[in-house]
Coordinates of C-alpha atoms and ligand atoms in Angstrom, one line a residue:
M1 CA 0.0 0.0 0.0
E2 CA 1.2 3.5 -0.8
L3 CA 2.2 5.6 2.2
V4 CA 0.0 8.6 2.7
L5 CA 0.6 11.5 5.2
P6 CA -1.6 14.5 5.9
N7 CA -1.0 17.7 4.1
F8 CA 2.1 18.9 5.9
L9 CA 1.1 22.6 6.3
E10 CA -2.5 21.8 7.2
K11 CA -1.3 19.4 9.9
R12 CA 1.2 21.9 11.2
A13 CA -1.4 24.6 11.3
Q14 CA -3.6 22.3 13.5
I15 CA -0.7 21.5 15.9
S16 CA 0.9 24.9 16.2
P17 CA -1.4 27.5 14.8
A18 CA 0.0 30.5 16.6
K19 CA 3.6 29.7 16.2
M20 CA 5.7 31.9 14.0
A21 CA 6.3 30.2 10.6
I22 CA 8.1 32.8 8.5
K23 CA 9.7 36.2 9.2
T24 CA 10.9 38.5 6.5
E25 CA 12.4 41.9 6.9
T26 CA 9.0 43.5 6.6
S27 CA 6.4 40.9 7.7
S28 CA 5.8 37.8 9.7
I29 CA 3.2 35.0 9.5
T30 CA 2.1 32.2 11.7
F31 CA 1.5 28.6 10.6
E32 CA -2.3 29.1 10.7
Q33 CA -2.1 32.3 8.7
L34 CA 0.2 30.6 6.2
F35 CA -2.2 27.8 5.6
T36 CA -5.2 30.1 5.3
R37 CA -3.3 32.2 2.8
S38 CA -2.1 29.2 0.8
K39 CA -5.7 28.0 0.5
E40 CA -7.0 31.3 -0.8
L41 CA -4.1 31.4 -3.3
A42 CA -4.9 27.9 -4.4
Y43 CA -8.5 29.0 -5.2
K44 CA -7.2 32.0 -7.1
I45 CA -4.7 29.9 -9.1
A46 CA -7.5 27.3 -9.9
S47 CA -9.5 30.1 -11.4
F48 CA -6.8 30.3 -14.1
G49 CA -7.7 26.7 -15.1
I50 CA -5.0 25.0 -13.1
R51 CA -6.0 21.5 -11.7
K52 CA -4.5 18.6 -9.8
G53 CA -1.7 16.9 -11.7
D54 CA -0.7 20.1 -13.7
Y55 CA 2.9 21.2 -13.9
V56 CA 3.3 24.8 -12.9
S57 CA 6.6 26.7 -13.5
I58 CA 7.8 29.3 -11.0
Y59 CA 10.4 31.9 -12.0
M60 CA 10.6 34.1 -8.8
E61 CA 13.1 35.6 -6.4
N62 CA 12.9 34.8 -2.7
S63 CA 9.8 36.3 -1.1
L64 CA 7.0 35.5 1.3
N65 CA 4.7 35.4 -1.7
L66 CA 6.8 32.7 -3.3
M67 CA 6.6 30.6 -0.1
E68 CA 2.9 31.0 0.1
L69 CA 2.6 30.0 -3.6
I70 CA 4.7 26.8 -3.0
F71 CA 2.2 25.6 -0.4
A72 CA -0.8 26.8 -2.5
L73 CA 0.3 24.6 -5.4
K74 CA 0.5 21.6 -3.0
N75 CA -3.0 22.3 -1.9
I76 CA -4.3 21.9 -5.4
G77 CA -2.1 18.9 -6.1
C78 CA 0.1 20.5 -8.7
I79 CA 3.7 19.6 -9.5
T80 CA 5.8 22.7 -8.9
V81 CA 8.7 23.4 -11.2
L82 CA 11.2 25.8 -9.6
H83 CA 13.5 27.6 -12.0
N84 CA 16.7 29.5 -11.3
T85 CA 16.0 33.2 -11.8
R86 CA 19.5 33.7 -13.2
L87 CA 18.7 31.6 -16.2
T88 CA 18.5 33.3 -19.6
V89 CA 15.2 33.2 -21.4
E90 CA 16.5 30.5 -23.7
E91 CA 17.6 28.3 -20.8
L92 CA 14.2 28.9 -19.1
T93 CA 12.4 28.1 -22.4
Y94 CA 14.2 24.7 -22.5
Q95 CA 13.2 23.8 -19.0
V96 CA 9.6 25.0 -19.3
K97 CA 9.1 23.0 -22.5
D98 CA 10.9 20.0 -21.0
S99 CA 8.6 20.0 -18.0
D100 CA 5.5 20.7 -20.0
S101 CA 4.3 23.4 -17.6
K102 CA 0.8 24.7 -18.0
I103 CA 1.7 28.2 -16.8
I104 CA 4.6 30.2 -15.6
I105 CA 4.2 32.4 -12.5
T106 CA 6.8 35.1 -12.2
D107 CA 7.7 38.4 -10.4
E108 CA 6.1 41.5 -11.9
E109 CA 9.4 42.8 -13.2
K110 CA 10.2 39.7 -15.1
C111 CA 6.8 39.3 -16.6
S112 CA 7.2 41.5 -19.7
L113 CA 10.6 39.9 -20.3
L114 CA 8.9 36.5 -20.7
Q115 CA 5.9 37.6 -22.9
E116 CA 8.0 37.6 -26.0
P117 CA 8.7 33.9 -26.4
W118 CA 5.2 32.9 -25.2
N119 CA 1.9 34.7 -24.8
H120 CA -0.4 36.3 -22.3
S121 CA -2.4 33.2 -21.4
F122 CA 0.7 31.4 -20.3
V123 CA 2.9 33.8 -18.3
Y124 CA 1.3 35.4 -15.2
S125 CA 2.8 37.7 -12.7
F126 CA 2.2 36.7 -9.1
S127 CA 0.3 39.9 -8.5
T128 CA -2.1 39.2 -11.5
I129 CA -3.0 36.0 -9.7
D130 CA -3.2 37.4 -6.3
N131 CA -5.3 40.4 -7.4
T132 CA -7.8 38.4 -9.3
V133 CA -11.4 38.5 -7.9
K134 CA -12.0 35.1 -9.4
Y135 CA -12.2 32.2 -7.0
E136 CA -12.6 28.5 -7.8
E137 CA -13.0 26.3 -4.8
V138 CA -11.2 23.2 -6.0
P139 CA -10.8 20.4 -3.5
I140 CA -7.8 21.0 -1.1
Q141 CA -5.5 18.0 -0.9
H142 CA -5.8 16.9 2.7
E143 CA -3.4 14.0 2.2
F144 CA -0.1 13.6 0.3
N145 CA 0.9 10.3 -1.3
L146 CA 4.6 10.1 -0.5
S147 CA 5.5 8.6 -3.9
D148 CA 3.9 11.5 -5.8
T149 CA 6.2 14.1 -7.3
D150 CA 5.9 17.4 -5.4
T151 CA 8.6 19.5 -7.0
I152 CA 10.9 19.5 -10.0
M153 CA 14.3 21.2 -10.0
Y154 CA 16.7 21.2 -12.8
T155 CA 20.3 20.4 -11.8
S156 CA 22.5 23.4 -12.2
G157 CA 24.1 22.1 -15.3
T158 CA 27.6 22.4 -14.0
T159 CA 28.6 19.3 -16.0
G160 CA 26.1 19.2 -18.9
F161 CA 22.6 19.8 -20.0
P162 CA 20.2 20.3 -17.0
K163 CA 18.0 17.4 -16.1
G164 CA 14.7 17.7 -14.2
V165 CA 15.0 16.0 -10.9
K166 CA 11.8 14.7 -9.5
Q167 CA 11.4 15.3 -5.8
T168 CA 8.5 13.5 -4.2
Y169 CA 6.6 14.3 -1.0
G170 CA 8.4 11.4 0.6
N171 CA 11.8 12.7 -0.5
H172 CA 11.1 16.0 1.2
Y173 CA 9.7 14.4 4.3
W174 CA 12.6 12.0 4.7
S175 CA 15.2 14.7 4.0
A176 CA 13.8 16.8 6.8
T177 CA 13.7 13.8 9.1
A178 CA 17.2 12.7 8.3
S179 CA 18.5 16.2 9.0
A180 CA 16.7 16.3 12.4
L181 CA 18.0 12.9 13.4
N182 CA 21.5 14.3 13.0
L183 CA 21.3 17.9 14.0
G184 CA 18.4 17.6 16.4
I185 CA 15.5 20.0 16.8
R186 CA 15.5 22.6 19.6
E187 CA 12.5 24.6 20.8
D188 CA 14.2 27.9 20.0
D189 CA 15.5 26.8 16.6
C190 CA 15.3 29.4 13.9
W191 CA 16.8 28.6 10.4
L192 CA 17.8 31.5 8.2
I193 CA 17.2 31.2 4.4
A194 CA 19.7 33.4 2.6
V195 CA 20.1 30.9 -0.3
P196 CA 17.6 30.7 -3.2
L197 CA 14.3 28.9 -2.7
F198 CA 14.6 27.6 -6.3
H199 CA 17.5 25.5 -5.1
I200 CA 17.1 22.5 -2.8
S201 CA 19.2 24.2 -0.2
G202 CA 16.6 26.9 0.3
L203 CA 13.4 24.9 -0.3
S204 CA 14.5 22.2 2.1
I205 CA 14.7 24.8 4.9
L206 CA 11.1 25.8 4.2
M207 CA 10.0 22.2 4.3
R208 CA 11.8 21.6 7.5
G209 CA 10.2 24.6 9.0
V210 CA 6.7 23.2 8.4
I211 CA 7.6 19.6 9.3
Y212 CA 9.4 20.5 12.5
G213 CA 7.2 23.5 13.4
M214 CA 10.2 25.7 13.3
E215 CA 10.5 29.4 12.5
V216 CA 12.3 30.3 9.4
V217 CA 13.7 33.8 8.6
L218 CA 13.8 34.7 4.9
H219 CA 16.3 37.1 3.3
T220 CA 15.5 38.0 -0.3
K221 CA 19.2 38.2 -1.1
F222 CA 22.4 37.2 0.6
D223 CA 23.9 40.2 2.4
P224 CA 26.7 39.3 4.8
K225 CA 26.0 42.3 7.0
K226 CA 22.4 41.5 7.4
V227 CA 23.0 37.8 7.9
N228 CA 25.6 38.5 10.6
K229 CA 23.1 40.9 12.3
A230 CA 20.4 38.2 12.2
I231 CA 22.7 35.7 13.8
R232 CA 24.1 38.1 16.4
S233 CA 21.0 39.9 17.5
E234 CA 17.9 38.3 15.9
K235 CA 18.1 34.8 17.4
V236 CA 18.9 32.8 14.3
T237 CA 20.3 29.4 15.4
I238 CA 21.1 27.7 12.1
I239 CA 22.0 28.9 8.6
S240 CA 22.8 27.1 5.3
V241 CA 25.7 28.5 3.3
V242 CA 27.9 27.7 0.3
T243 CA 31.7 28.4 0.4
T244 CA 31.6 31.9 -1.1
M245 CA 29.0 33.0 1.5
L246 CA 31.0 31.5 4.3
S247 CA 34.1 33.5 3.5
K248 CA 32.1 36.7 3.1
L249 CA 30.5 36.1 6.5
V250 CA 33.8 35.5 8.2
D251 CA 35.3 38.6 6.6
E252 CA 32.4 40.7 7.6
L253 CA 32.4 39.4 11.1
G254 CA 35.9 40.7 11.7
E255 CA 36.9 40.6 15.3
E256 CA 33.3 40.0 16.5
S257 CA 31.9 36.6 17.4
Y258 CA 28.6 34.8 17.2
P259 CA 26.5 34.1 20.3
T260 CA 26.5 30.6 21.8
S261 CA 22.9 30.2 20.8
F262 CA 24.0 30.0 17.2
R263 CA 24.7 26.3 16.8
C264 CA 25.1 25.5 13.1
M265 CA 26.6 27.0 10.0
L266 CA 25.7 24.2 7.5
A267 CA 28.2 24.4 4.6
G268 CA 27.6 22.4 1.4
G269 CA 27.1 22.7 -2.3
G270 CA 30.8 22.4 -3.0
P271 CA 34.2 21.8 -1.4
V272 CA 35.1 24.2 1.5
P273 CA 38.9 24.9 1.5
L274 CA 40.7 23.5 4.5
S275 CA 42.1 26.9 5.3
M276 CA 38.6 28.3 5.6
L277 CA 37.5 25.5 7.9
E278 CA 40.5 26.0 10.1
R279 CA 39.9 29.8 10.2
C280 CA 36.3 29.1 11.3
H281 CA 37.4 26.7 14.1
E282 CA 39.8 29.4 15.4
K283 CA 36.9 31.8 15.6
N284 CA 34.6 29.3 17.2
I285 CA 32.2 29.3 14.2
P286 CA 30.2 26.1 14.4
V287 CA 30.7 25.0 10.7
V288 CA 29.1 21.7 9.9
Q289 CA 30.1 20.3 6.5
T290 CA 27.6 18.5 4.4
Y291 CA 27.4 16.8 1.0
G292 CA 24.2 16.6 -1.0
M293 CA 22.6 17.5 -4.3
T294 CA 19.3 18.2 -6.0
E295 CA 18.9 14.5 -6.5
T296 CA 19.2 13.8 -2.7
C297 CA 16.7 16.6 -1.8
S298 CA 19.5 18.4 0.2
Q299 CA 21.9 16.7 2.7
I300 CA 22.7 13.0 2.4
V301 CA 26.0 13.0 4.3
T302 CA 26.6 15.5 7.1
L303 CA 29.3 15.7 9.7
S304 CA 27.9 15.8 13.3
A305 CA 28.9 18.7 15.5
T306 CA 31.0 16.3 17.7
D307 CA 33.1 15.2 14.8
A308 CA 33.5 18.6 13.3
I309 CA 37.0 19.2 14.6
S310 CA 38.5 15.7 14.6
K311 CA 37.3 15.1 11.1
V312 CA 37.9 18.5 9.5
G313 CA 37.6 18.3 5.7
S314 CA 35.2 15.3 5.8
S315 CA 31.6 15.7 4.9
G316 CA 30.7 13.1 7.6
K317 CA 28.6 9.9 7.4
A318 CA 25.5 9.0 5.5
L319 CA 22.5 10.3 7.5
F320 CA 20.1 7.9 9.1
P321 CA 18.6 6.0 7.2
C322 CA 20.7 6.6 4.1
Q323 CA 23.3 4.3 2.6
L324 CA 26.6 5.1 0.8
K325 CA 29.3 3.1 -1.0
I326 CA 32.3 3.9 -3.1
V327 CA 32.4 2.0 -6.4
V328 CA 35.0 1.5 -9.1
D329 CA 34.0 -0.5 -12.2
G330 CA 31.1 -2.0 -10.4
V331 CA 33.2 -3.1 -7.4
E332 CA 32.7 -1.7 -3.9
Q333 CA 35.9 -0.2 -2.5
G334 CA 37.3 -0.6 1.0
P335 CA 38.6 2.3 3.1
N336 CA 40.9 5.0 1.7
S337 CA 40.3 3.9 -1.9
P338 CA 38.7 6.6 -4.1
G339 CA 35.9 5.9 -6.4
E340 CA 32.4 7.1 -7.4
I341 CA 30.1 8.0 -4.6
V342 CA 26.9 5.9 -4.8
V343 CA 24.0 6.6 -2.5
K344 CA 20.6 5.3 -1.6
G345 CA 17.9 6.5 0.7
P346 CA 14.2 7.6 1.0
N347 CA 15.3 11.2 0.3
V348 CA 16.9 10.2 -3.0
T349 CA 15.0 11.0 -6.2
T350 CA 13.4 8.1 -8.1
G351 CA 14.8 9.5 -11.3
Y352 CA 14.9 12.4 -13.8
L353 CA 11.8 13.6 -15.6
H354 CA 11.2 11.6 -18.8
R355 CA 13.9 9.1 -17.9
A356 CA 14.0 5.6 -16.4
S357 CA 14.1 5.2 -12.6
F358 CA 17.4 4.1 -11.0
E359 CA 18.0 0.4 -10.6
D360 CA 17.6 -0.7 -7.0
G361 CA 17.4 2.9 -5.9
W362 CA 21.2 3.4 -6.0
L363 CA 22.1 6.8 -7.4
Y364 CA 25.5 7.1 -9.1
T365 CA 26.4 10.7 -8.2
G366 CA 29.3 11.4 -10.6
D367 CA 31.3 12.6 -7.7
I368 CA 34.6 11.0 -6.5
G369 CA 35.4 10.4 -2.9
Y370 CA 36.7 7.9 -0.4
L371 CA 35.8 6.7 3.1
D372 CA 38.4 6.7 5.8
D373 CA 38.9 3.8 8.3
E374 CA 36.0 5.0 10.4
G375 CA 33.6 5.4 7.5
F376 CA 33.8 9.2 7.1
L377 CA 33.3 10.5 3.6
Y378 CA 35.9 12.8 1.9
V379 CA 34.6 14.2 -1.3
L380 CA 37.4 14.7 -3.8
D381 CA 35.9 16.1 -7.0
R382 CA 33.5 15.5 -9.8
R383 CA 34.5 12.5 -12.0
S384 CA 34.3 14.6 -15.1
D385 CA 36.8 17.1 -13.7
L386 CA 39.4 14.5 -12.8
I387 CA 42.9 15.1 -14.4
I388 CA 44.9 12.0 -15.2
S389 CA 48.6 13.0 -15.5
G390 CA 51.2 10.3 -16.2
G391 CA 48.8 7.8 -14.7
E392 CA 48.3 9.8 -11.5
N393 CA 44.9 11.1 -10.5
I394 CA 44.8 14.8 -9.8
Y395 CA 41.7 16.4 -8.3
P396 CA 41.4 20.1 -9.3
A397 CA 39.6 20.9 -6.0
E398 CA 42.6 19.9 -4.0
I399 CA 44.9 22.4 -5.9
E400 CA 42.2 25.1 -5.7
S401 CA 42.0 24.6 -2.0
V402 CA 45.7 25.2 -1.6
L403 CA 45.7 28.2 -4.0
Q404 CA 42.9 29.7 -2.0
S405 CA 44.8 29.4 1.3
H406 CA 47.3 32.0 -0.2
P407 CA 46.5 35.3 1.4
D408 CA 46.5 37.2 -1.9
V409 CA 44.2 34.8 -3.8
I410 CA 40.5 35.4 -3.8
D411 CA 39.4 32.8 -6.3
S412 CA 41.0 30.0 -8.4
G413 CA 40.1 27.4 -10.9
V414 CA 42.1 24.4 -12.1
T415 CA 41.5 22.4 -15.3
G416 CA 43.4 19.8 -17.2
V417 CA 45.1 20.6 -20.5
E418 CA 46.5 18.1 -23.0
D419 CA 50.2 17.4 -22.8
E420 CA 52.3 15.3 -25.0
K421 CA 54.4 13.8 -22.3
W422 CA 51.9 13.4 -19.5
G423 CA 48.6 13.0 -21.3
E424 CA 47.2 15.9 -19.3
V425 CA 48.6 18.5 -16.9
P426 CA 46.8 20.9 -14.6
N427 CA 46.6 24.6 -15.4
A428 CA 45.5 27.1 -12.8
F429 CA 43.6 30.4 -13.2
V430 CA 44.0 32.7 -10.3
V431 CA 42.1 35.9 -9.3
L432 CA 44.2 38.1 -7.0
K433 CA 43.1 40.6 -4.5
S434 CA 43.1 44.0 -6.1
G435 CA 46.4 45.7 -5.7
A436 CA 48.2 42.5 -4.7
K437 CA 51.9 42.4 -5.8
T438 CA 52.2 38.6 -5.8
T439 CA 53.9 37.1 -8.9
K440 CA 53.3 33.8 -10.6
E441 CA 56.7 32.7 -9.2
D442 CA 55.5 33.4 -5.7
I443 CA 52.4 31.3 -6.2
M444 CA 54.4 28.5 -7.7
N445 CA 56.8 28.5 -4.7
F446 CA 53.8 28.5 -2.4
L447 CA 52.4 25.4 -4.2
Y448 CA 55.8 23.6 -4.2
D449 CA 55.8 23.8 -0.4
R450 CA 52.4 22.2 -0.2
L451 CA 51.7 19.9 -3.1
A452 CA 53.3 16.8 -4.6
K453 CA 55.3 17.7 -7.7
Y454 CA 53.0 16.0 -10.2
K455 CA 50.1 18.2 -8.9
I456 CA 51.9 21.5 -9.6
P457 CA 50.1 23.4 -12.4
K458 CA 52.2 23.7 -15.5
R459 CA 50.9 27.2 -16.0
I460 CA 49.4 29.8 -13.8
M461 CA 47.2 32.6 -15.4
F462 CA 46.0 35.7 -13.6
V463 CA 42.4 36.5 -14.6
D464 CA 39.8 39.1 -13.4
T465 CA 37.0 36.6 -13.0
L466 CA 36.2 32.9 -13.4
P467 CA 33.3 31.4 -15.3
R468 CA 30.5 30.5 -12.9
N469 CA 27.0 29.3 -13.7
A470 CA 23.7 30.5 -12.4
T471 CA 24.4 28.7 -9.1
N472 CA 27.7 30.4 -8.8
K473 CA 29.6 27.2 -9.3
L474 CA 32.8 27.1 -11.2
Q475 CA 32.4 25.8 -14.8
R476 CA 35.7 24.0 -15.2
R477 CA 35.0 23.1 -18.8
K478 CA 34.8 26.8 -19.7
L479 CA 38.1 27.5 -18.1
K480 CA 39.9 26.2 -21.3
D481 CA 38.2 29.1 -23.2
L482 CA 39.9 31.5 -20.9
L483 CA 43.3 30.4 -22.2
H484 CA 42.5 32.3 -25.4
Q485 CA 41.0 35.4 -23.9
N486 CA 42.8 38.6 -23.6
G487 CA 42.4 38.7 -19.8
A488 CA 44.7 35.8 -19.4
N489 CA 48.4 36.9 -19.2
Ligands
LIG501 P1 24.8 19.2 -12.6 O1 24.4 17.9 -12.0 O2 23.8 19.7 -13.6 O3 26.2 19.2 -13.2 P2 25.3 20.2 -10.0 O4 25.7 18.8 -9.7 O5 26.3 21.3 -9.7 O6 24.8 20.3 -11.5 P3 23.7 20.5 -7.6 O7 22.7 19.4 -7.4 O8 23.2 21.9 -7.2 O9 24.0 20.6 -9.1 O10 25.0 20.3 -6.8 C1 25.4 19.0 -6.3 C2 26.9 18.8 -6.4 O11 27.7 19.7 -5.7 C3 27.4 17.5 -5.9 O12 27.1 16.4 -6.8 C4 28.9 17.7 -5.8 O13 29.6 17.7 -7.0 C5 28.9 19.2 -5.3 N1 28.9 19.2 -3.8 C6 27.9 19.2 -2.9 N2 28.4 19.2 -1.7 C7 29.7 19.0 -1.7 C8 30.8 18.9 -0.7 N3 30.5 18.9 0.6 N4 32.0 18.8 -1.2 C9 32.3 18.8 -2.5 N5 31.4 18.9 -3.5 C10 30.1 19.0 -3.1
LIG502 MG1 24.8 17.0 -10.3

């Protein structure tokens, strides 16, 4: 029999009606108010012909409206397709067509931008829907079938064409549960969302808020000053960050510190350089590393707070009740032997839109890592970015991590370039702090002291910026184009 649970928000509104659900800079809303509002919005959306089972695309920045809309669509029984707002119209067109969405709901400012490729009966601004006087009282979904698809998110396309990841109600439920079994839930918990809601990092916080009955604070954009203020004086206890956010927060914090009530800076989405982790430990910032992806509906491996110092650099162990193994050519590897990270769990997607489901539920992540003797995962890099030089495996992320520990380096990217003798050799692109006098020779000497000889980049190029995608992730395959650009010298 299919597992069915009550509508998450309706249930939460019954249990904790008066508890604060969401706070933004200008407003706040309780769980009961959120549910009432999501019902009204559901009826308004239904008046535009939207029914259970329809795919609805959302192209909106973080806002309270977006959060309300997300729950309104669940009330109708729609599948919500969340798009990155930094996509170009062409990229969005591809995803909307691929997901066969019935309408696109967008912010007012973006609405006119999107009319061109489509038409007026297809793209609606949120305010058009909210301001309608029409009302169609479709049945509210009082129960969710856990195997039904709730949301679709396209992977960020760091390594190729984006694929629509199906996230079921069960995936969201189990993801929130798995996180709680590791980090715990405290009465005073308050999780700050300063990452986009169209990414699983942001959406998963909203889902946890409703499932746990926890307050979430929403920032429309990441502003290190505002985030530090929220942590230092507005009772935020947990925040999710990616590496670039982490370093900006630490810089902004300066000599100040966080209160002891602040218990978790959950850092994921990409490798965190060791030097950054050490800097955080020195400043008593409770960084908890995590590894996850769109396909695992947020975290699947997270370091517990107690292991944070002894296992620095590790992403931790697979959360309860998830499984993880390291595989090379179909063979499971023992400790300290790198291979592809393969995961399974109730939070793992059943598959991509229009593609076959995964066999036995095991997801091949395309990432390389190894487990230490005690079963802690160390993520090395993406398989597609691996450089094989004279038979040795070189992980660009390791070289970037060392480069970034240089005081004058603010960003770096490493990629393999063909080489007659070695097959491939690493090349490094470095962004220096403005006004820095460091030379390429200085950087080389710095690397010689810290890396094995075969890992030393053959060339170092100073550039102004590095190619990053809409998720702000480094696009290593585009680094090669940089070789031919004028900026490289
Ligand atoms: P695409 O799949 O389209 O190439 P993407 O993989 O970048 O895009 P996401 O799902 O947003 O899309 O990112 C998940 C990926 O981020 C992981 O597969 C992994 O490569 C990387 N990542 C996440 N957490 C960590 C971590 N702790 N350490 C290293 N890499 C990480
Ligand atoms: Mg991916």
